[in-house]
Every structure is written in C-alpha cells, then in structure tokens.
Short mmCIF file of C-alpha atoms in Angstrom, two decimals:
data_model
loop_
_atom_site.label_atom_id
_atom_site.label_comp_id
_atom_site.label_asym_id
_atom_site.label_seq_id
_atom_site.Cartn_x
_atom_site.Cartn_y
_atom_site.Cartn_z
CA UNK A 26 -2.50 -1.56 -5.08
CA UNK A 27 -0.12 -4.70 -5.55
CA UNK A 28 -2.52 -6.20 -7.88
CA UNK A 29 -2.11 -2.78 -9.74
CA UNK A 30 1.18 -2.62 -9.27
CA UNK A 31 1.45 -6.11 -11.26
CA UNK A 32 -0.71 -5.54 -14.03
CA UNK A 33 1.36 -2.32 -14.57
CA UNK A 34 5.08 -4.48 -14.66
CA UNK A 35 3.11 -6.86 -16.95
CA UNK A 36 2.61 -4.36 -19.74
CA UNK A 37 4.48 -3.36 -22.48
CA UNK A 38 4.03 -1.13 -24.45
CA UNK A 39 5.76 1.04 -27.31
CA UNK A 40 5.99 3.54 -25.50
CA UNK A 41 4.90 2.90 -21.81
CA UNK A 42 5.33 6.52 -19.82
CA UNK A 43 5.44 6.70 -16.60
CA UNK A 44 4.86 10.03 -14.95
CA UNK A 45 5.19 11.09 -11.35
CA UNK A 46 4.36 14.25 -9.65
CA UNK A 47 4.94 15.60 -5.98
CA UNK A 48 1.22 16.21 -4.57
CA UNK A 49 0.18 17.47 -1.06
CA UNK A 50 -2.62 16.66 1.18
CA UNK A 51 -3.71 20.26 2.23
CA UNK A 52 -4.92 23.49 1.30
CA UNK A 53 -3.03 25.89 0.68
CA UNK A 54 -0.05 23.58 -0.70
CA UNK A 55 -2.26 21.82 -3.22
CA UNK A 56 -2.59 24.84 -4.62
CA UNK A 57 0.33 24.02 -6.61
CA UNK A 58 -0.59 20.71 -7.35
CA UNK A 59 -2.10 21.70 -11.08
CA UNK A 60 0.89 23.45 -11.84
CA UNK A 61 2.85 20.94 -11.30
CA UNK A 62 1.11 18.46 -13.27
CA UNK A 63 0.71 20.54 -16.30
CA UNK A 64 4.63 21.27 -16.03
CA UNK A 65 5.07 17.34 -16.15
CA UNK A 66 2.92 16.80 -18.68
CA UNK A 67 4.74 19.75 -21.46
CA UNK A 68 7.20 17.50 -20.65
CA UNK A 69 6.25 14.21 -21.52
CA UNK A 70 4.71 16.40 -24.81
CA UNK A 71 7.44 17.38 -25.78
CA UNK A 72 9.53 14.07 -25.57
CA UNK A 73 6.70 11.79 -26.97
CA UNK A 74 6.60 14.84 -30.47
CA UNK A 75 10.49 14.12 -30.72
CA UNK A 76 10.55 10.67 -30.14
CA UNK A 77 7.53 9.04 -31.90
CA UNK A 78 5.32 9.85 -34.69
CA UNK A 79 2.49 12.32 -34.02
CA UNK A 80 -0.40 9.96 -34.42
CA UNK A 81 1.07 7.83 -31.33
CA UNK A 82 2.23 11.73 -29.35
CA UNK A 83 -1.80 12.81 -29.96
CA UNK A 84 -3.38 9.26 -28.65
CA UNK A 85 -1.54 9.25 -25.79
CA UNK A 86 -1.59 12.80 -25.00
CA UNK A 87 -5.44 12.73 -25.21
CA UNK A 88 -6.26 9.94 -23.14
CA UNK A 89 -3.91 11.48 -20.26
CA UNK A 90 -6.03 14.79 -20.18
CA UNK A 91 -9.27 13.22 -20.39
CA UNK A 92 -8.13 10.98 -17.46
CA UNK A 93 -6.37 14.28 -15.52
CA UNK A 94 -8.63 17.20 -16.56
CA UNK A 95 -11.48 17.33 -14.04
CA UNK A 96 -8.88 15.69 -11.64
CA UNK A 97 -9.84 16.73 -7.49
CA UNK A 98 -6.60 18.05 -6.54
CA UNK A 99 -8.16 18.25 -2.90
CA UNK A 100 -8.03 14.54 -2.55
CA UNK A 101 -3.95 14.32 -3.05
CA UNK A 102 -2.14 12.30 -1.64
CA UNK A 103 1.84 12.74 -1.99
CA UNK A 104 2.69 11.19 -5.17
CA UNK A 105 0.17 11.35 -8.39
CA UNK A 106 1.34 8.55 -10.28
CA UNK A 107 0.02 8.29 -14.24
CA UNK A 108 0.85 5.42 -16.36
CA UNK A 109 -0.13 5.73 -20.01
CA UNK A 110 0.33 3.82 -23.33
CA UNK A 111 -1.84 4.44 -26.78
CA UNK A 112 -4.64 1.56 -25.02
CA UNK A 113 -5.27 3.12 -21.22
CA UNK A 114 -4.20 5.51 -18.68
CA UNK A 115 -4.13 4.98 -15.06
CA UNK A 116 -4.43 7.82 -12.39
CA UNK A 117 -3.13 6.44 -8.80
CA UNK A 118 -2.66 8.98 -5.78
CA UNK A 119 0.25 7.25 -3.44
CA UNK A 120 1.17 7.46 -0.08
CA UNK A 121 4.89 7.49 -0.28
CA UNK A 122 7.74 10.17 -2.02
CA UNK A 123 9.24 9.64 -5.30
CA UNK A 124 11.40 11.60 -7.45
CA UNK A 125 9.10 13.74 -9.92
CA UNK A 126 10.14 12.64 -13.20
CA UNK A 127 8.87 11.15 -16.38
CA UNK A 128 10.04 7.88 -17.49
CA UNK A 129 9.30 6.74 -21.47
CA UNK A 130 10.27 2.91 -21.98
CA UNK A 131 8.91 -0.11 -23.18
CA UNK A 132 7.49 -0.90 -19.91
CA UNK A 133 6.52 1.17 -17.06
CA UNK A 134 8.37 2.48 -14.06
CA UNK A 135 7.12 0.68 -11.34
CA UNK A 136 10.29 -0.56 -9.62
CA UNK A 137 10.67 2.36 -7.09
CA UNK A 138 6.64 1.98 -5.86
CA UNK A 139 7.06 -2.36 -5.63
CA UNK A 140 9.66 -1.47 -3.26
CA UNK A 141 8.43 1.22 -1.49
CA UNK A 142 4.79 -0.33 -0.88
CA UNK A 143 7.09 -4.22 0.00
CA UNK A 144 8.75 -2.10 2.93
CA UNK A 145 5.44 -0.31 3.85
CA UNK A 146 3.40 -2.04 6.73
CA UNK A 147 0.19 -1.59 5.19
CA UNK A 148 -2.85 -1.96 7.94
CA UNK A 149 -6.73 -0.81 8.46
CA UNK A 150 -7.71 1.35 11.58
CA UNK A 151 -11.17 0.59 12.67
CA UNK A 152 -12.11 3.49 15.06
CA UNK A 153 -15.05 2.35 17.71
CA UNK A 154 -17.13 4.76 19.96
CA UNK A 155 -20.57 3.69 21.72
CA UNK A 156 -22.09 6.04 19.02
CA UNK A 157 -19.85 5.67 15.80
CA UNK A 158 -17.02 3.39 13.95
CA UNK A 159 -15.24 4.89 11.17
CA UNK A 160 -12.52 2.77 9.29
CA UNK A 161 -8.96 4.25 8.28
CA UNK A 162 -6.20 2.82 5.68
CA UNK A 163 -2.92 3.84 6.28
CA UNK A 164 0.86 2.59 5.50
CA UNK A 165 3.32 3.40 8.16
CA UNK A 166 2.74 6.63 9.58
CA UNK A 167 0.50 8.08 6.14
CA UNK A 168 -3.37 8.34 6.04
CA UNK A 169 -3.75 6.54 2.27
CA UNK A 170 -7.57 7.29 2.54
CA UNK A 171 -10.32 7.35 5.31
CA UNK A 172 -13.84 5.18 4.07
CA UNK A 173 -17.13 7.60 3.36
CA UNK A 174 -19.95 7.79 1.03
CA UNK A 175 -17.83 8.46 -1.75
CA UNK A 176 -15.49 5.56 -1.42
CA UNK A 177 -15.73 3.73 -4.52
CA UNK A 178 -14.80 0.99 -2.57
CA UNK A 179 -17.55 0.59 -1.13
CA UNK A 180 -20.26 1.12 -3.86
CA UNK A 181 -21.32 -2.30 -3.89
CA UNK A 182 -21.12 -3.05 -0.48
CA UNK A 183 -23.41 -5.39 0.62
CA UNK A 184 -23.03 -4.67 4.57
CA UNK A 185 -23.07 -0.84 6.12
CA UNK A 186 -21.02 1.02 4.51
CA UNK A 187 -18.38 3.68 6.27
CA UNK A 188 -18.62 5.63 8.72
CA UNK A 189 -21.44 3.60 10.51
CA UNK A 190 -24.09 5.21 13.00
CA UNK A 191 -24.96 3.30 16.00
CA UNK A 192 -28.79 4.25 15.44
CA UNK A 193 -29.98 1.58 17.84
CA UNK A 194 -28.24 1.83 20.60
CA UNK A 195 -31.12 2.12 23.01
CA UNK A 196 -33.86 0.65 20.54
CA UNK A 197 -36.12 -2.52 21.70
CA UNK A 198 -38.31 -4.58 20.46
CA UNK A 199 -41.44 -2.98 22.54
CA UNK A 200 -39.85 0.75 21.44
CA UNK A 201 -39.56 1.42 25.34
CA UNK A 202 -36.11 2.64 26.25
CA UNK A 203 -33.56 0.43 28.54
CA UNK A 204 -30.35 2.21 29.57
CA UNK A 205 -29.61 -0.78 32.13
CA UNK A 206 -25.98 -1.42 31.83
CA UNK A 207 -26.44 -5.03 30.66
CA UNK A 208 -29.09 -3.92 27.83
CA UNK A 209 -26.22 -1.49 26.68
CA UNK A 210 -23.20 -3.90 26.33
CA UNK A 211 -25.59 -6.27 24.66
CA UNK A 212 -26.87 -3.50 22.14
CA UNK A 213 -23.05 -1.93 21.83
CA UNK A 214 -21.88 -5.89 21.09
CA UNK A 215 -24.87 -5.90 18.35
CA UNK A 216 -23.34 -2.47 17.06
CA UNK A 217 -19.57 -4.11 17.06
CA UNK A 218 -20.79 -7.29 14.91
CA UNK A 219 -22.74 -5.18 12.14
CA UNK A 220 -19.13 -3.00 12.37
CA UNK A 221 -16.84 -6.29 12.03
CA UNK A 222 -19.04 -7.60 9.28
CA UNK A 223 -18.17 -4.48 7.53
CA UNK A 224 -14.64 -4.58 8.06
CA UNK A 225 -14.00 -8.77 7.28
CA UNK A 226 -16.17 -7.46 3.77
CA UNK A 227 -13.66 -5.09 2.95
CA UNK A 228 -10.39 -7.11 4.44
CA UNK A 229 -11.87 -9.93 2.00
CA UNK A 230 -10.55 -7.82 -0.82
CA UNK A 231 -7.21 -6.83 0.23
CA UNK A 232 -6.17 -9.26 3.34
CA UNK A 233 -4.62 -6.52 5.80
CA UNK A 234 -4.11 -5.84 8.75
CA UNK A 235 -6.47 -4.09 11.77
CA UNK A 236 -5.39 -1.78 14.33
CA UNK A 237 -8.27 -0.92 16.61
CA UNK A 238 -8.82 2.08 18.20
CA UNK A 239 -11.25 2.59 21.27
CA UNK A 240 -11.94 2.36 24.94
CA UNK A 241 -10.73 -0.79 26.96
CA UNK A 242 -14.70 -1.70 27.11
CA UNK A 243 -15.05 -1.37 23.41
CA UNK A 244 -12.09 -3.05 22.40
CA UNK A 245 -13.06 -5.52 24.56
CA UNK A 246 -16.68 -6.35 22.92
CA UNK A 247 -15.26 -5.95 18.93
CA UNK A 248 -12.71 -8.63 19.94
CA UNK A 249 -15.40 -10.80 21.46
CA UNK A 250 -17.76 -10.32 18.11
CA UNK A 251 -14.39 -9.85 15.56
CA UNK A 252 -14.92 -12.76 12.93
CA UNK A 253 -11.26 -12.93 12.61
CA UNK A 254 -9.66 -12.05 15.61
CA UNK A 255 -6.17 -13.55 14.82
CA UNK A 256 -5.86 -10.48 11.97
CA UNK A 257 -5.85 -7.76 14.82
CA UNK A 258 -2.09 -6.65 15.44
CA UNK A 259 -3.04 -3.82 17.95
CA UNK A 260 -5.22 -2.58 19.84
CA UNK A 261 -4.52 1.59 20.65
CA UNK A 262 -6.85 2.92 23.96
CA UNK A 263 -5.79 5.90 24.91
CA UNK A 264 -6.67 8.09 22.02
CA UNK A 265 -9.22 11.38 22.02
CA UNK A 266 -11.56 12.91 19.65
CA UNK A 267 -12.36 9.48 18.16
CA UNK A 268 -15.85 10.61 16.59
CA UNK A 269 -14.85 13.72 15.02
CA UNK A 270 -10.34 13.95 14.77
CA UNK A 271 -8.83 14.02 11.79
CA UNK A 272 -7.83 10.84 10.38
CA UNK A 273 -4.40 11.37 10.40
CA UNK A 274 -4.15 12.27 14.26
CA UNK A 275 -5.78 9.06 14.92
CA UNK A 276 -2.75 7.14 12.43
CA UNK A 277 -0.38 9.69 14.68
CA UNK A 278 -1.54 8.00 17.81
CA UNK A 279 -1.17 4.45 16.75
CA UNK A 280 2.23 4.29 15.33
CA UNK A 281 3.92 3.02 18.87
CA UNK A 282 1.08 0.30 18.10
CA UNK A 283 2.59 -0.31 14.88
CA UNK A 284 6.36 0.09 15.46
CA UNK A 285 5.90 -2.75 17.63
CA UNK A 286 4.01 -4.95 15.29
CA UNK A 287 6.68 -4.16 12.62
CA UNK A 288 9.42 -5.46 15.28
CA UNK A 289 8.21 -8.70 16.02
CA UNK A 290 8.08 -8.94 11.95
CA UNK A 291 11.84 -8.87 12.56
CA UNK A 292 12.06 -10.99 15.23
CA UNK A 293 9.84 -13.94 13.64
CA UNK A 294 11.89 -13.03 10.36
CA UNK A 295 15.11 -14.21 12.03
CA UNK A 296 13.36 -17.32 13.61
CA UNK A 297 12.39 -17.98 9.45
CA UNK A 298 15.48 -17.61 8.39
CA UNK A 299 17.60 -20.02 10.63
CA UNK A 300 14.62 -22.47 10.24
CA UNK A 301 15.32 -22.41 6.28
CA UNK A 302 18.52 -22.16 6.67
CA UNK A 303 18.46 -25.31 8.51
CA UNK A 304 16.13 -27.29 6.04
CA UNK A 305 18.76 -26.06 3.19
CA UNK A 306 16.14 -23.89 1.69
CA UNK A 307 17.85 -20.40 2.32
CA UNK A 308 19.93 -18.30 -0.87
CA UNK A 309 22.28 -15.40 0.41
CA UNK A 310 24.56 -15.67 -3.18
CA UNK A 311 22.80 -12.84 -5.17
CA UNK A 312 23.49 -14.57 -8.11
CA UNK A 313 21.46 -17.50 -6.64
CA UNK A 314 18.93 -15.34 -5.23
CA UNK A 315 18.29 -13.84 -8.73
CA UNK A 316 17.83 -16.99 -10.43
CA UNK A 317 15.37 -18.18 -7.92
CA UNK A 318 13.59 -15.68 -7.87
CA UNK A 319 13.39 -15.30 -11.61
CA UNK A 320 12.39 -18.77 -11.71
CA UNK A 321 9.55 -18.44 -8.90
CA UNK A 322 11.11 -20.55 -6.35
CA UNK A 323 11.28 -17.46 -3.74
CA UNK A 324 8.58 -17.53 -1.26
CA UNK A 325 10.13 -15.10 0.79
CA UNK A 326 13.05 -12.17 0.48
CA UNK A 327 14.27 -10.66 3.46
CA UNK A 328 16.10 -7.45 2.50
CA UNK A 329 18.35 -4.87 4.28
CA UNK A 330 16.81 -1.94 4.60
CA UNK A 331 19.07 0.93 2.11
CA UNK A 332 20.38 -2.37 0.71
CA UNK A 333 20.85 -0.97 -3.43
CA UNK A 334 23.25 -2.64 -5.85
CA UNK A 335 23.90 -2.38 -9.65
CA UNK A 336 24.87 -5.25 -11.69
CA UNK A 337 24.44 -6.51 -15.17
CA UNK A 338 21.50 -8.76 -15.72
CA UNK A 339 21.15 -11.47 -18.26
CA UNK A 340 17.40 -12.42 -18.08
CA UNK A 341 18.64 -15.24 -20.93
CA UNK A 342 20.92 -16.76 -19.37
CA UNK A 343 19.22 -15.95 -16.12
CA UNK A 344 22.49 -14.76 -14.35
CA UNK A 345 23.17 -11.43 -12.38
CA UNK A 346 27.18 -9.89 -11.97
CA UNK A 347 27.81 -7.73 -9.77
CA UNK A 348 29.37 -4.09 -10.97
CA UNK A 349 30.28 -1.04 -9.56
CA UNK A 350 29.27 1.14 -12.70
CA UNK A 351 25.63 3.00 -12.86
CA UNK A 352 23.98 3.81 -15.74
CA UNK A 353 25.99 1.91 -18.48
CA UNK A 354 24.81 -0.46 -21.47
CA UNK A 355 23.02 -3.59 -19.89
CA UNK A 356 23.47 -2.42 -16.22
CA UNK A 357 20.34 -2.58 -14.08
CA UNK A 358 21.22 0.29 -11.38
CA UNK A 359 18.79 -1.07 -8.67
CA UNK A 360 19.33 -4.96 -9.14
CA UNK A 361 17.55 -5.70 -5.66
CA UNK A 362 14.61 -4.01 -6.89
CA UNK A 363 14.26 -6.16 -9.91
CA UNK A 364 14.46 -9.27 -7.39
CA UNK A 365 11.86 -7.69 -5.11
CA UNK A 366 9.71 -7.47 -8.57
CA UNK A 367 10.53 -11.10 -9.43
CA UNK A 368 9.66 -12.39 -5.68
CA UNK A 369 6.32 -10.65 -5.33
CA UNK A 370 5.35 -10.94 -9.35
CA UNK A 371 5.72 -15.01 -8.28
CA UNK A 372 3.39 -14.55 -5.78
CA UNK A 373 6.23 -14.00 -2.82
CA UNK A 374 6.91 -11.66 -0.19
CA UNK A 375 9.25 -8.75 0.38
CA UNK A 376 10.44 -8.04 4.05
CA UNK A 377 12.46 -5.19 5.25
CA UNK A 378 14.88 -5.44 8.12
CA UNK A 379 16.87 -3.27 10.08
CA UNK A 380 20.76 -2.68 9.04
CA UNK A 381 21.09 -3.57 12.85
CA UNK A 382 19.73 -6.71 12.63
CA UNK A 383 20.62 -7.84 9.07
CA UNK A 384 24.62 -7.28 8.43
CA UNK A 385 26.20 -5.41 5.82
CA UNK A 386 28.06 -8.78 5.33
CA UNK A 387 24.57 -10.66 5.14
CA UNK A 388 21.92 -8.10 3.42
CA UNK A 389 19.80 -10.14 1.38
CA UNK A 390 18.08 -14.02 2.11
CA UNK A 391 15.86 -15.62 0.36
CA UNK A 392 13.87 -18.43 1.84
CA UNK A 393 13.14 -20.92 -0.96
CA UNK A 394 9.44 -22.55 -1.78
CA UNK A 395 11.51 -25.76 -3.19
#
C-alpha cells in the first residue's frame, strides 16, 4: 500500500480524480455498496462534462467502468478508493474511514490515506493449530484481508501457500503411524518451519510485523523454528475457534497484544527524541520541520495525534507560515499532512503519539538524518 500510495502522490495528471466511497464488509449492508458507487461516479460525470472537453470526460469515464463494472462488492472493505487519469485507473479497497467525496486536481488526493495508514500499526497474524495455520493482515483493530487461494498475493508463491494443512502430522518414513509425544513435537516443529517459510516469503515483500496466535506449546515451537524471531511483537494464547473463527474475532482478541506493542512505540519514541535532541539533530520549528523534510533530511516525524494546522506553503522558496484561515488562495488546510507526505515520500517515517505524552506546546519533532 505505501508503495501505492507513492506512485499515486507522484502523478500528475490533467485531471487526476480521486474518488472515495463508504463500503461495508457484510451482507446485508453491502447491499448498498453499488449504489453508492454509481451515485459517485454521476458525479465525477458530470464535473469532468463541465470542466474538460468530452474526448478527455469519455477516456476517463471508460476506463473507470471497465475497472469498476464486474467489481465483487462482497469483498469490501470500508473505503473503495479509485484514482483515475486519461492513462490508468486504480481500484484499492481500504481499511480505514474517509469522507466520500470526489476530488478533481492536478494530482491525486492521497493526503488523508498517507496519514491515516502513517498512524495505523500495520501487522500480520499468523494463526497456528496442530492441524492448520492460516495468516491474517490487519491495521489496528480492522481485518484488511485474510490469505486463501484467491489471494493474488500469493499466485507466485514459491512456498505453501495460505491457509496451510498439516497433512503429515503423523506420516513416517516406513508409513507406520507414531503418536509418541516426542514424534509429534518433532513433526508439529516440521509443520511450524514449512509455516514460517511461508510467512518470512510474504513479510519479504512488505516488512511487517507478526502477531502469533496459538497455544503456549505452539507458540513455543514457531518461535524455536521462526527465521526471524526479532519481527514477532506478540504472541496472543488464549484465543478459541482458531481453525474455523472468523478472521476478525481472531484481530478482536489480539488488540490488548497490540495496544501494548503500540505503547512501547511511544515509550522508545521519547527515548529517540531526547537522544536527537541531544546530538542537535531534532526540528520542533514547523517552519524548520517543513524545509527538512522537503529537502529529505527527515528520517523520522513524531506527530501529535489530532495535531492539524493550515498555513501557506511556498514549495519555491521552501518556507511554510503559519495562518489561521482555511480554504483561501495558496493556503494548504492540512500543512502537517503535506510534511507527513514529504517525510515518508523521502523514504522516512511517520509516528503517532498520544496528546498525553506529546504537549500541545510540543506537537510535532522531527529527528534529522543530517
């Protein structure tokens, strides 16, 4: 998704349109899902006839409902996000709220989602039982998909794919049958490493984190076999209906788990701070913070959570004032969220913090790389 998310703020267009539309997860509220992308989409009709000519209104209009017309409504998630100029359209199902609107610009709207996915602790669950191990994405409390057979991301897989079987359990070599307890760890351990090999495949592509979900026994044996043990933030062993529960009671069950991971983010983010602030490599001035992070010195922004300010924005002159007006000629009306962009365009990081940790007098730092 951030790789996404970055190709999308590096496109212009003429015009870029951004359209976003409130989906749901279940039947029967999907139901009104269709509606309320075809309502979004007279819209953006209607503004692309009055605003630009009609060979530009028909090229764009056609490659949204070729992308959108045999769209699965039962896969939903709780934003549909489409971003469309005259040379693509992308279709991406998110796991977080926006404001259903459509947005026509030279570039598209992707402010609201950088921030949104930067405060979003963003983490695999890898489910074990003796006879099964499914794998889970979520971000915070939201199921963003559970792996299967149809999970394009894992078409060219080139270890099991999700959900994995353990079809050997009491296999050996001679095809007699051992249940001796020792026979069984060593076959379950087996089981756990063909898992984990699995799971570092996919983390290889997008780096997160694992929660892992099990007995104390199984836990136990994926640790022992995990490849990269130091990318486990939790461990969760008190949860039922592991081989057949919906994914998102599972997610419900770890977020304790996870609320304490995302707390000693804070507390190791305050450690980072006074260490840069020491070394003279911390920016609180949000005029200074702006610059360097325009200029891709940020490595990484620590942010009050709510924390929104306008200002006017000279990318030129590479200088930010603060204002209290919204909406007026050359004022940017979320100003943090264009230095979130910056930081994590640059290849930084955005973290979120607590408004009663970081002070209303203090809500932005950003540690420098230089």
């Amino acid at each position: 998704m951030k790789a996404t998310l970055k190709s999308l703020r590096e496109t212009k267009a003429n015009p870029a349109v951004s359209i976003f539309v409130k989906t749901h997860r279940a039947h029967p509220a999907n139901d009104q899902d269709p509606i309320a992308l075809k309502n979004q989409l007279k819209v953006v009709e209607e503004r692309l006839t009055n605003e630009y000519d009609k060979h530009t209104a028909t090229a764009i209009m056609d490659k949204i409902h070729a992308e959108t017309k045999e769209l699965n409504h039962n896969y939903n998630l709780d934003t549909l996000a489409i971003f469309a100029s005259t040379d693509d359209v992308q279709v991406i199902r998110m796991p977080l709220d926006t404001v259903e609107r459509v947005v026509i610009s030279d570039r598209f709207a992707t402010r609201d989602l950088v921030r949104d996915m930067a405060s979003a602790v963003h983490y695999y669950t890898v489910v074990l039982t003796r006879d099964k191990a499914r794998l889970i994405e979520a971000a915070n409390d939201r199921v963003v998909r559970e792996f299967d057979a149809a999970s394009i991301q894992q078409s060219n897989m080139e270890n099991i794919p999700f959900p994995i079987d353990n079809n050997g359990l009491y296999t050996t070599g001679d095809g007699s049958s051992d249940r001796s307890a020792n026979n069984e760890n060593s076959y379950l351990k087996e089981f756990f490493n063909q898992v984990d090999k699995s799971v570092q495949e996919l983390w290889g592509e997008h780096k997160m984190p694992l929660v892992i979900v099990g007995d104390v026994r199984n836990i136990g044996y994926y640790k022992d076999v995990c490849d990269r043990p130091e990318n486990i933030i939790a461990t969760v062993s008190n949860l039922t209906e592991l081989d057949s529960g919906n994914a998102q009671h599972i997610i419900d069950g770890v977020q304790e788990a996870v609320e304490s991971y995302r707390t000693s983010l804070h507390e190791a983010a305050l450690g980072e701070i006074d260490k840069a602030r020491g070394a003279n490599a911390l920016s609180t001035d949000l005029q200074d913070v702006y610059r360097a992070a325009y200029q891709g010195a940020g490595e990484t922004l620590y942010v009050r959570r709510g924390y929104v300010q306008s200002a006017k924005v000279d990318e030129d002159a590479q200088t930010l004032s603060v204002t209290d007006e919204t909406g007026g000629a050359g004022v940017t009306d979320d100003a943090i969220g264009l230095i979130i962009e910056h930081v994590i365009h640059n290849g930084g990081k955005a973290v979120f913090m607590p408004q009663d940790i970081m002070s209303a007098d203090q809500p932005i730092a950003l540690v420098t790389r230089y």
